Coordinates of C-alpha atoms in Angstrom, one line a residue:
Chain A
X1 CA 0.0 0.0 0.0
X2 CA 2.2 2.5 1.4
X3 CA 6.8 2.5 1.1
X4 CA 8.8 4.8 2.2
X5 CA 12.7 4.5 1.0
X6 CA 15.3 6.3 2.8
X7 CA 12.7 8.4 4.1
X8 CA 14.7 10.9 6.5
X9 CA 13.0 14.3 8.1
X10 CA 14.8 17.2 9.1
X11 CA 13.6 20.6 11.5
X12 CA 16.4 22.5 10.7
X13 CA 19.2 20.6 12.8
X14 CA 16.9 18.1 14.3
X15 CA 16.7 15.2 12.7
X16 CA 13.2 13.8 13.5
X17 CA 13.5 10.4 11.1
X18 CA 16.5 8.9 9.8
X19 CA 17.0 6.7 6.6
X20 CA 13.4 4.8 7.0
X21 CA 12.5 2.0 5.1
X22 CA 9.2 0.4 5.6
X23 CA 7.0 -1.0 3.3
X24 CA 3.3 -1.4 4.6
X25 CA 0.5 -3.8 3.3
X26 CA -2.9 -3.6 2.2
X27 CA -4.4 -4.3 5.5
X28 CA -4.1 -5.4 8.8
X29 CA -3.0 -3.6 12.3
X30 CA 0.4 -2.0 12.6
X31 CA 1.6 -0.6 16.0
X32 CA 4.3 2.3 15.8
X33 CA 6.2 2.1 19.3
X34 CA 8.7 4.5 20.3
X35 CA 9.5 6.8 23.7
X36 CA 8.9 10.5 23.6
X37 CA 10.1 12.6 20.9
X38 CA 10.8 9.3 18.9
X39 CA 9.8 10.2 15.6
X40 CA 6.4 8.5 15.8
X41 CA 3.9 11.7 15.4
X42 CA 6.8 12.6 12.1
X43 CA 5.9 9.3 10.9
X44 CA 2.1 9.1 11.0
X45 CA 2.6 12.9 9.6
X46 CA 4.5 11.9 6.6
X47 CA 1.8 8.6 6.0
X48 CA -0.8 10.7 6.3
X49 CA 0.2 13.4 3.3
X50 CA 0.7 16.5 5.8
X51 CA 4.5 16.4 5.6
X52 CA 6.8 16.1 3.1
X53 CA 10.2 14.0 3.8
X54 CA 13.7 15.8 3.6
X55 CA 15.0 12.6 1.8
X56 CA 14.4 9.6 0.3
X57 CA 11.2 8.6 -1.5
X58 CA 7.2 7.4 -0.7
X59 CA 4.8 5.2 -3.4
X60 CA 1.3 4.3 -2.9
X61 CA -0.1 1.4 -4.7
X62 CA 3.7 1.1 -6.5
X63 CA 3.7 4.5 -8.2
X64 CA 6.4 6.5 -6.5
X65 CA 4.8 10.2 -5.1
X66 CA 6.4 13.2 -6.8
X67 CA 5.7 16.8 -4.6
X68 CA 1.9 16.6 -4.8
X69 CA 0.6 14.1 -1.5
X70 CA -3.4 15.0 -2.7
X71 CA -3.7 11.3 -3.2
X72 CA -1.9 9.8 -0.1
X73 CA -3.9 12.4 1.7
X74 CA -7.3 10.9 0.1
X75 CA -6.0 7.3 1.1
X76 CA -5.6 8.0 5.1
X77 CA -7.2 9.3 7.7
X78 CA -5.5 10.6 10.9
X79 CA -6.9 10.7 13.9
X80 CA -3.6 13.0 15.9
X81 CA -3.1 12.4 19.4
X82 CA -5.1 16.3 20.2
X83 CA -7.3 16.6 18.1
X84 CA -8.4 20.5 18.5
X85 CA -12.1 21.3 17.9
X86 CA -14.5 23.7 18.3
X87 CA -16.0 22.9 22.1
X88 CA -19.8 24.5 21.6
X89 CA -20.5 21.8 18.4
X90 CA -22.2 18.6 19.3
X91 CA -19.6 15.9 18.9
X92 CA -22.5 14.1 15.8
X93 CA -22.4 17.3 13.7
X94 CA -18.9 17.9 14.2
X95 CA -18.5 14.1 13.5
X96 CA -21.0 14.5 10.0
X97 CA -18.6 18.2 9.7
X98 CA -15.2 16.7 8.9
X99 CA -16.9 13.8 6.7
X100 CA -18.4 16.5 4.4
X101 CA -15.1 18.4 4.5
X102 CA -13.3 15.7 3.3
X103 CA -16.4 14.5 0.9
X104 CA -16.4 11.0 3.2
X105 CA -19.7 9.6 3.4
X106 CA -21.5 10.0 6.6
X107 CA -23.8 6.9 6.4
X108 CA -21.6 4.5 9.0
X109 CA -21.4 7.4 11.4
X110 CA -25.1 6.1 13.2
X111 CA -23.8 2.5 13.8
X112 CA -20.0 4.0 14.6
X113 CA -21.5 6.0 17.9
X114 CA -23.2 2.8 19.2
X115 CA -20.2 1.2 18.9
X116 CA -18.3 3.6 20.5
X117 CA -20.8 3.7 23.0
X118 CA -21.7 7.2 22.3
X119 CA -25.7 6.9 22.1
X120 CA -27.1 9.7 24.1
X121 CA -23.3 11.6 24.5
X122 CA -23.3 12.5 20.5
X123 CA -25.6 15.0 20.5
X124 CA -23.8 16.8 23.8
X125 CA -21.2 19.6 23.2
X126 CA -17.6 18.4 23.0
X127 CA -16.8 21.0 25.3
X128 CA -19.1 18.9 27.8
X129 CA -17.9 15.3 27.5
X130 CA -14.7 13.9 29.2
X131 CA -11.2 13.3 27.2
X132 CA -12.4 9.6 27.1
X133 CA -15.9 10.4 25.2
X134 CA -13.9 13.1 23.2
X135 CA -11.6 10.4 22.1
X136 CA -14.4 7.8 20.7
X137 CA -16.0 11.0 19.4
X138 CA -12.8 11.3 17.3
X139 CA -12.4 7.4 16.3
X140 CA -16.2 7.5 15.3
X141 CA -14.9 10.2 12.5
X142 CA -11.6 8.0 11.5
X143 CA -13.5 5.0 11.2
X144 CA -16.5 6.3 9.6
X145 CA -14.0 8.5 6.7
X146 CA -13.3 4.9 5.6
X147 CA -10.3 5.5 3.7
X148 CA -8.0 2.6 2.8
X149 CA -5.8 3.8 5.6
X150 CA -6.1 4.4 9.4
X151 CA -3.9 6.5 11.2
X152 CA -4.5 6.4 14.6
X153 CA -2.0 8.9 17.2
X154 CA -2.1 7.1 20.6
X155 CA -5.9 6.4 20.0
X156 CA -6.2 5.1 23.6
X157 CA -5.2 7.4 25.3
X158 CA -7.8 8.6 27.7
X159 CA -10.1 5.9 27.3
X160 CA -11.0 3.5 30.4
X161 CA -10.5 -0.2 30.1
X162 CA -13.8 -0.8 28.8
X163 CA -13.8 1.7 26.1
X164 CA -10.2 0.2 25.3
X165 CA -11.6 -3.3 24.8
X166 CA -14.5 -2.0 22.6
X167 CA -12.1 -0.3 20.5
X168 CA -9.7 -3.3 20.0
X169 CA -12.5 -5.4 18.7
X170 CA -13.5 -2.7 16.6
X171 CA -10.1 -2.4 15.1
X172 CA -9.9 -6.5 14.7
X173 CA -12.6 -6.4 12.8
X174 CA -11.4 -3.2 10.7
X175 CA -8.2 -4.7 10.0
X176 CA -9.4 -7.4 8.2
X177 CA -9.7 -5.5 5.2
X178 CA -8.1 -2.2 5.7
X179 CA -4.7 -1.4 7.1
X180 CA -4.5 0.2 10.2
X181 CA -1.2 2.4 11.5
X182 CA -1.6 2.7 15.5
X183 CA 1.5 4.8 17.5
X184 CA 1.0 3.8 21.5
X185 CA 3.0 3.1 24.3
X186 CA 0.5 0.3 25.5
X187 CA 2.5 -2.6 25.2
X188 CA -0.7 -4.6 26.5
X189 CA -2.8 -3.5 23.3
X190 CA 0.3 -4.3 20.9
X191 CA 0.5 -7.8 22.5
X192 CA -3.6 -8.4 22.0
X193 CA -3.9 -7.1 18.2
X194 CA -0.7 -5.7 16.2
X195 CA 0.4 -8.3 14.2
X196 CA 3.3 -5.7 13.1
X197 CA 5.1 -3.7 15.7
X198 CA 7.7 -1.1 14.5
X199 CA 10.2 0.8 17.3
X200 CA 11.8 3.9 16.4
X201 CA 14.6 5.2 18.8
X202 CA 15.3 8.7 18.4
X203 CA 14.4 8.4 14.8
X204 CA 15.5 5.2 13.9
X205 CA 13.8 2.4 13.0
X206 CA 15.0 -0.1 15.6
X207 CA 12.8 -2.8 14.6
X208 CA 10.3 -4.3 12.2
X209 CA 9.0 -7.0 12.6
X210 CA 5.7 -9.1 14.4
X211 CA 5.2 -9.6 17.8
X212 CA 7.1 -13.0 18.2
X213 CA 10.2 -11.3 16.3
X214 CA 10.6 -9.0 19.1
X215 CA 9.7 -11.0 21.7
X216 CA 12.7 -13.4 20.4
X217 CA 14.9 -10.1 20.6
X218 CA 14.5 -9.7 24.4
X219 CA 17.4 -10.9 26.7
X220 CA 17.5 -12.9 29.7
X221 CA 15.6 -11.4 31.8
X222 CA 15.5 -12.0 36.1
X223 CA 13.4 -11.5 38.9
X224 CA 13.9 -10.6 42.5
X225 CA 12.8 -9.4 45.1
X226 CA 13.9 -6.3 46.9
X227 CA 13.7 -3.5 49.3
X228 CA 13.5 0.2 48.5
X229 CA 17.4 1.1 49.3
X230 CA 18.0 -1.9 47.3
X231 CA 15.7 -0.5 44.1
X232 CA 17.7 2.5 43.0
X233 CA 21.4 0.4 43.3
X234 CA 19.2 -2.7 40.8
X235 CA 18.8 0.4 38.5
X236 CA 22.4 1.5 38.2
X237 CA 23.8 -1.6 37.1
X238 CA 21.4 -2.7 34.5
X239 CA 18.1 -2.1 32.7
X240 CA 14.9 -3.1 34.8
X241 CA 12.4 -3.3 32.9
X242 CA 9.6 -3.9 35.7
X243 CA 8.6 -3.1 39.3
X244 CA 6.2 -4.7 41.5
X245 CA 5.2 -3.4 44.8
X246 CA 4.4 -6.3 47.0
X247 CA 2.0 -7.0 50.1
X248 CA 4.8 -6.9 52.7
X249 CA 6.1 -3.5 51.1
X250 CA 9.3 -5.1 49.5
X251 CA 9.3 -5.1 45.3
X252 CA 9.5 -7.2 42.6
X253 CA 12.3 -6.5 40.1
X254 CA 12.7 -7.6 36.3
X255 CA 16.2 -6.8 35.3
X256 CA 17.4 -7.5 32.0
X257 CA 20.6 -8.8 30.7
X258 CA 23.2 -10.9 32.8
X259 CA 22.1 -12.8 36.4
X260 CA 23.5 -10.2 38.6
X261 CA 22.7 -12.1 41.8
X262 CA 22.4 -15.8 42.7
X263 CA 18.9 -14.9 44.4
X264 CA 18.0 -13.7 40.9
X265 CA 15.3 -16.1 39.3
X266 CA 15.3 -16.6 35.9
X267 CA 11.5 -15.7 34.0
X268 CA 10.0 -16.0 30.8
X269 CA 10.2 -13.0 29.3
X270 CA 7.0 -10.3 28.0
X271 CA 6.8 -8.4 25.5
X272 CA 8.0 -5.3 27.8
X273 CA 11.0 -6.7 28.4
X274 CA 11.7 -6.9 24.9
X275 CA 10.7 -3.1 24.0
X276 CA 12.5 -1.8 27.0
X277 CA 15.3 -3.9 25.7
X278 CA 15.1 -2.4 21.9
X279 CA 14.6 1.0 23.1
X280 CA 17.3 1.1 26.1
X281 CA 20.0 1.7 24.0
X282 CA 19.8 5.7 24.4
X283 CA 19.2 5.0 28.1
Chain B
X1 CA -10.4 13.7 20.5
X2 CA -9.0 15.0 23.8
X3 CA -7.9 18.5 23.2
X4 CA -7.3 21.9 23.2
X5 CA -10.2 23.9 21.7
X6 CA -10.0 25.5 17.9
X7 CA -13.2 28.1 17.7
X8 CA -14.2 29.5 14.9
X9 CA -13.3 33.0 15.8
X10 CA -12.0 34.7 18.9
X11 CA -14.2 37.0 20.2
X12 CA -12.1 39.6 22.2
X13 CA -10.8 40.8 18.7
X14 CA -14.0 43.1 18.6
X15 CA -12.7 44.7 21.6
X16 CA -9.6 46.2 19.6
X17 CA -11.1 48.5 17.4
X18 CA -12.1 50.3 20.9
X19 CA -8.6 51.5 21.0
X20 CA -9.1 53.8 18.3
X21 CA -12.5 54.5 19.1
X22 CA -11.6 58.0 20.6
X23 CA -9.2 58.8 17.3
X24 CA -12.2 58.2 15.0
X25 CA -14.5 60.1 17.4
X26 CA -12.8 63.4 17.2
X27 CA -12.1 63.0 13.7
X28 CA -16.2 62.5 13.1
X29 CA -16.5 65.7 14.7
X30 CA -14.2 67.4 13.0
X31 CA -11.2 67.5 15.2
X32 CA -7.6 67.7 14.8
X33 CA -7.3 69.1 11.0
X34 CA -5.9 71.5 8.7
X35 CA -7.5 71.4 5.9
X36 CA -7.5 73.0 2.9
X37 CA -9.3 76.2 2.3
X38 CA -12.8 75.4 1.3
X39 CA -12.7 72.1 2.8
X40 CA -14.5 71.1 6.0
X41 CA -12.5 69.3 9.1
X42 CA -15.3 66.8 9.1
X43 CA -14.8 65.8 5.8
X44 CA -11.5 65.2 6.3
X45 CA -12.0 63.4 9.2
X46 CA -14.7 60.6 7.6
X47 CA -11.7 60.6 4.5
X48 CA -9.7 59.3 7.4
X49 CA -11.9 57.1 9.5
X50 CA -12.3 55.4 6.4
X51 CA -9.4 54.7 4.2
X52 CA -7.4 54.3 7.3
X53 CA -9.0 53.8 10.7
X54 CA -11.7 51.3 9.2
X55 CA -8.7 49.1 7.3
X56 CA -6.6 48.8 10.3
X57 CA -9.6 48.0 12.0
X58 CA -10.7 45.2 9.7
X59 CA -7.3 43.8 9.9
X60 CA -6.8 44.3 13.6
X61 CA -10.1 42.2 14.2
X62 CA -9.6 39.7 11.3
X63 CA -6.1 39.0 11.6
X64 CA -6.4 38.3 15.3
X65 CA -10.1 37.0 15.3
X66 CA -8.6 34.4 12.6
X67 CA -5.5 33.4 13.8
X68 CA -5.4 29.7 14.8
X69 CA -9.5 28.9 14.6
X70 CA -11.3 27.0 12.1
X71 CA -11.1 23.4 12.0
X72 CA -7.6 21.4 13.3
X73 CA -5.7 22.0 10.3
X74 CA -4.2 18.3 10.3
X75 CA -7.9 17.5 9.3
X76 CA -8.5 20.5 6.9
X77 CA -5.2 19.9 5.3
X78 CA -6.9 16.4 4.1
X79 CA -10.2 18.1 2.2
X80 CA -10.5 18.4 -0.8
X81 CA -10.5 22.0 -1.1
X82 CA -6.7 23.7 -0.3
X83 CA -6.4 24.3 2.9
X84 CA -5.3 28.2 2.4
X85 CA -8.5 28.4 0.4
X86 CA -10.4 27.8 3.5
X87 CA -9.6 30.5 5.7
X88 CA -12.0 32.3 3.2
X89 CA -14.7 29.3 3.6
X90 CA -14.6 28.6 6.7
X91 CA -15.2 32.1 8.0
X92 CA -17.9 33.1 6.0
X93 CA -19.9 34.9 8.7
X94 CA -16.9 37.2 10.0
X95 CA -16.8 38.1 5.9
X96 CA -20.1 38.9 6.0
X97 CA -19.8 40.8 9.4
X98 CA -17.1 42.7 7.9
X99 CA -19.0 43.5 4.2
X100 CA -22.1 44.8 6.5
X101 CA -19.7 47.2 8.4
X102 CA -18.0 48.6 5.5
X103 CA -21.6 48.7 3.6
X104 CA -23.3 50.7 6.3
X105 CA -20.0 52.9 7.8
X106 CA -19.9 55.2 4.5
X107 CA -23.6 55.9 4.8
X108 CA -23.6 57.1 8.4
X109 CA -20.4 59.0 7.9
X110 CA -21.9 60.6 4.8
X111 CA -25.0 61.7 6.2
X112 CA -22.8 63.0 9.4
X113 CA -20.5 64.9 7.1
X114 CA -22.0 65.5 3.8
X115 CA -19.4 63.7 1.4
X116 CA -20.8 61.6 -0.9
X117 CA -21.5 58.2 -0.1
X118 CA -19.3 56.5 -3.4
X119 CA -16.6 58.9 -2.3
X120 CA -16.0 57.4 1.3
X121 CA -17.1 53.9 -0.4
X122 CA -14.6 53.0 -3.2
X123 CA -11.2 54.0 -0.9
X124 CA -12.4 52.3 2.4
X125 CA -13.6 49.0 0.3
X126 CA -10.7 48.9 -1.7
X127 CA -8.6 49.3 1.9
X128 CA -10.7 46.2 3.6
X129 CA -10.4 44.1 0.6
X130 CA -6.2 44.1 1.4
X131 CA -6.8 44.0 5.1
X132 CA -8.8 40.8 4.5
X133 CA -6.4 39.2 2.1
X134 CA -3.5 40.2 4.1
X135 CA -5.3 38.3 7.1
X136 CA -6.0 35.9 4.8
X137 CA -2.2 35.3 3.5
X138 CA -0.9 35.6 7.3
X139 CA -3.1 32.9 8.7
X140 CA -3.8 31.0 5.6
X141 CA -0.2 30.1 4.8
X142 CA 1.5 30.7 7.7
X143 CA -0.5 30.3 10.9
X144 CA 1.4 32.1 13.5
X145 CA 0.6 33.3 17.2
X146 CA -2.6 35.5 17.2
X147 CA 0.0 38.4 18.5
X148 CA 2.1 37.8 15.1
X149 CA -0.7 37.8 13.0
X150 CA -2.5 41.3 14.1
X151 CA 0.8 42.8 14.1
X152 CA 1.4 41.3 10.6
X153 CA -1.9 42.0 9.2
X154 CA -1.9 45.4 10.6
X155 CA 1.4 46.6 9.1
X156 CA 1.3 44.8 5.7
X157 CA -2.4 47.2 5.5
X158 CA -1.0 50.3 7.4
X159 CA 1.7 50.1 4.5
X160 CA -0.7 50.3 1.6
X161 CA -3.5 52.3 3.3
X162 CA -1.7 55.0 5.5
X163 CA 1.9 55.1 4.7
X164 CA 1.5 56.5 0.9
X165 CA -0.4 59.8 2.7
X166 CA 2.7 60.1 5.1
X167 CA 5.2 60.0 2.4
X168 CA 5.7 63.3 -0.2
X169 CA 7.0 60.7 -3.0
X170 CA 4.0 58.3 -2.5
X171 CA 0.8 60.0 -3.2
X172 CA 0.2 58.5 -6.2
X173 CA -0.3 55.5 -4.2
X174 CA -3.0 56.6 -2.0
X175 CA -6.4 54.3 -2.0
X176 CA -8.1 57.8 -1.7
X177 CA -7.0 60.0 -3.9
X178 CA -9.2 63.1 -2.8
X179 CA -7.7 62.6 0.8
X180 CA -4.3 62.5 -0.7
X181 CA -5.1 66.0 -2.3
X182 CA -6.1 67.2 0.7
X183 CA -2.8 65.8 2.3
X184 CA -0.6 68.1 0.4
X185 CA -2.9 71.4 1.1
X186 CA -5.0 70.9 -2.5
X187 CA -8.5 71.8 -2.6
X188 CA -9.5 69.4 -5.6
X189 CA -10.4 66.2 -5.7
X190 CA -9.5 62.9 -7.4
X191 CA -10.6 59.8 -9.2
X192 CA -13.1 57.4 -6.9
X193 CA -11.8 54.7 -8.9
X194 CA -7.8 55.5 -8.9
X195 CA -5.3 53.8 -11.1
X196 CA -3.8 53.2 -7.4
X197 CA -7.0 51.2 -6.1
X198 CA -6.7 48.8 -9.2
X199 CA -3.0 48.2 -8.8
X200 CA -3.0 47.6 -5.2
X201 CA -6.4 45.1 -5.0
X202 CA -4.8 43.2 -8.4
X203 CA -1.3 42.8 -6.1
X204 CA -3.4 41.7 -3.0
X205 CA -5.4 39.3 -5.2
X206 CA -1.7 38.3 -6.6
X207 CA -0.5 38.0 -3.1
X208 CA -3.5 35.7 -2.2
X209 CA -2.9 33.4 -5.7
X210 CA 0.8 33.2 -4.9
X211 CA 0.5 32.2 -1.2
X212 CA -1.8 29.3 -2.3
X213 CA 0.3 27.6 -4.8
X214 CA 4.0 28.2 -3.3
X215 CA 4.5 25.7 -2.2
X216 CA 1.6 24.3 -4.6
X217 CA 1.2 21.0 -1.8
X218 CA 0.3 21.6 1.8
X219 CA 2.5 19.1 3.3
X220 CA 5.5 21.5 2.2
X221 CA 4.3 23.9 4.5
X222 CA 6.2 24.2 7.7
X223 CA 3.8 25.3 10.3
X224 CA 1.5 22.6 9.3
X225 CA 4.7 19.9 9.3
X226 CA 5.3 21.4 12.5
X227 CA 2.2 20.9 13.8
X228 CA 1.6 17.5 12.7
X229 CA 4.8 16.2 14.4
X230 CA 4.0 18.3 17.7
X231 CA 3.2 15.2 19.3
X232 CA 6.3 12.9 19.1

């Protein structure tokens, strides 16, 4: 559907992206993992036709994209992170709005808001609804543009673990025939539907690849148990990549790399151990 | 959808034409002139109010009213219709706002003073139409700070609807070309419809083509780049 070849981005002497090449299909869920200031929101810019790369080159369907991005802009939607909005228009109109300005038909946007759980909200000011309601407000208008391509900036953010469940069926079912780019640092929701993660460190792409390609790039990983004094001196040494407070107020530490103790236990590791592993470098 | 808001228009930027509100009073009435023999202070004073008061005013109020509201622009950057096309689309009503005030301003002032209607017309219309297109270039193709964008909009309009009075050289650039007469002691007046008034609205309607289409796609825009990757 969508490659980008060397694609590197530039803010004068920041470079945001660096030499990416990723090539992504015609459908199906991919998750776009990175820290803060990792050259995700760049990313989903450039994919989404509002940004144009310093370097390298983007096709669409295999015909490479000269300067004009009309059509890769027709192809996605993008749902950013903040979407700003007027806060005295009902959430349904401004919903039906953005449809009509981008000539989307509005005709799924009924069924969309019972999916989203939004019956009886819609119709309510978005200056009056919670983040969370806000948010489904805004994944009612991705999902109901019906482009080829989803964009979707840290779409669960805000949303309780409810509304988070609803939306990963919803996007389970989407995927099936359209693809869907999804940037998040919920390594829970990568684990339940990405079947393509990609990791970028400080503009890098650090990996690409499915869930069971990074989870075979995490290290040993070990568990112990610890006290608070013991907690920062665990932290110095090596990357932990886990803390659990337990019932008699000592923790439970997941350190990755070499056994550093003999109390250490050795333990499977998660997919969070991996990520912390990929992305530690810069530490 | 968890955000900042994005109105369609801020409404505090009809408090600024306030600040000259005592300026256009006493010029109204006829106050702080010179004019030429057989001309009246009061008509000099509506000449003023508006080819230049009623401009900056427009462009104070426009420019700042404007700046950064409409729809998110990483959204309106993916309709169909260019996103620098729709600062004139999307705020329709504060266009028709501002043709009703520039309609009815000449008529009141002309019954208050006794110049004719056309002659306070042509010069203040022709001095709104490059305060809207100058708020229209400013936040249409580069989006800055509502500060930045009344203080651009206001000098890119003082230039063309002020400056050329102030300047011996430039009077053949005046919008009004009676005022201008006026300006350097001369009883007569000029052309309504000036070579000046054409040249200047065919450069503003330039300006407005050219910031369009360079660059011709909105994704080499910077603000809106910038924007888009605000939240890595």
């Amino acid at each position: 559907m969508i490659s980008l070849t060397g694609v590197t981005k530039r803010y004068r002497a920041t470079e945001a992206l660096t030499r990416l090449d990723v090539t992504l299909g015609d459908a199906g869920i991919v998750a776009v993992m990175g820290r803060n200031g990792a050259g995700k929101s760049t990313l989903m810019s450039i994919l989404a036709g509002l940004a144009a790369e310093t370097e390298g080159s983007i096709s669409l369907l295999g015909e490479p994209l000269r300067r004009d991005r009309r059509a890769l802009r027709a192809a996605t939607t993008l749902l950013p992170q903040e979407l700003r909005l007027d806060p005295a228009v009902p959430a349904r109109e401004m919903i039906r709005y953005l449809l009509r300005l981008r000539r989307r038909p509005d005709d799924a946007v009924a069924d969309l808001i019972e999916v989203f759980g939004l019956t009886g909200l819609a119709d309510r000011p978005l200056g009056t609804l919670s983040g969370g309601t806000r948010q489904r407000a805004g994944l009612v208008y991705a999902f109901a543009a019906a482009t080829p391509v989803l964009l979707l900036d840290e779409p669960t953010q805000g949303l309780d673990p409810w509304e988070r469940l609803r939306f990963t069926e919803h996007v389970a079912r989407v995927a099936a025939t359209r693809l869907i780019v999804y940037s998040t640092h919920i390594v829970s929701d990568v684990e339940a539907i990405a079947g393509r993660v990609l990791i970028l460190e400080g503009g890098q792409l650090v990996h690409n690849g499915t869930t069971d390609d990074l989870l075979a790039r995490a290290p040993s990983v070990w568990q112990i148990d610890a006290d608070a004094a013991d907690l920062a001196e665990l932290g110095t040494h090596g990357q932990v990549s886990g803390v659990t407070r337990l019932t008699d107020g000592t923790f439970r530490v997941r350190r990755l790399g070499d056994r550093f103790s003999d109390t250490a236990k050795p333990v499977p590791p998660t997919l969070l151990d991996a990520y912390i592993a990929v992305t530690g470098g810069a530490q | 959808m968890a955000g900042a808001e994005r109105r369609g228009f801020r409404p505090g930027a009809l408090a600024l034409p306030l600040c000259v509100s005592p300026l256009a009073l006493g010029w109204a009435l006829g106050a702080y002139g010179t004019p030429p023999p057989g001309v009246s202070p009061a008509a000099v004073g509506v000449h003023r109010i508006m080819v230049w008061l009623v401009p900056l005013c427009v462009a104070a109020v426009v420019g700042y009213g404007t700046a950064r509201t409409g729809t998110d622009p990483r959204v309106a950057a993916t309709a169909r219709l260019d996103l620098r096309w729709q600062w004139w689309t999307g705020h329709l009503p504060v266009l028709a706002g501002v043709a009703s005030a520039a309609l009815a301003a000449p008529w009141s002032l002309s019954v208050l003073s006794g110049e004719p209607y056309a002659a306070l017309l042509v010069p203040e219309l022709a001095g709104v139409v490059v305060a809207l297109c100058a708020a229209a270039i400013v936040n249409g193709r580069f989006a800055p700070s509502p500060g930045a964008a009344l203080g651009a909009t206001v000098i890119v309009t003082g230039i063309v609807a002020v400056v050329p009075y102030l300047l011996p050289f430039a009077h053949g650039l005046a919008l009004d070309a009676t005022l201008a007469n006026w300006a350097r002691g001369e009883a007569t007046r000029g052309d309504q419809l000036s070579p000046a008034v054409l040249c200047w609205l065919a450069l503003a309607g330039s300006a407005v083509v050219a910031a369009r289409f360079l660059p011709r796609d909105v994704s080499r825009l910077r603000w809106l780049t910038m924007e888009a990757s605000t939240d890595d």
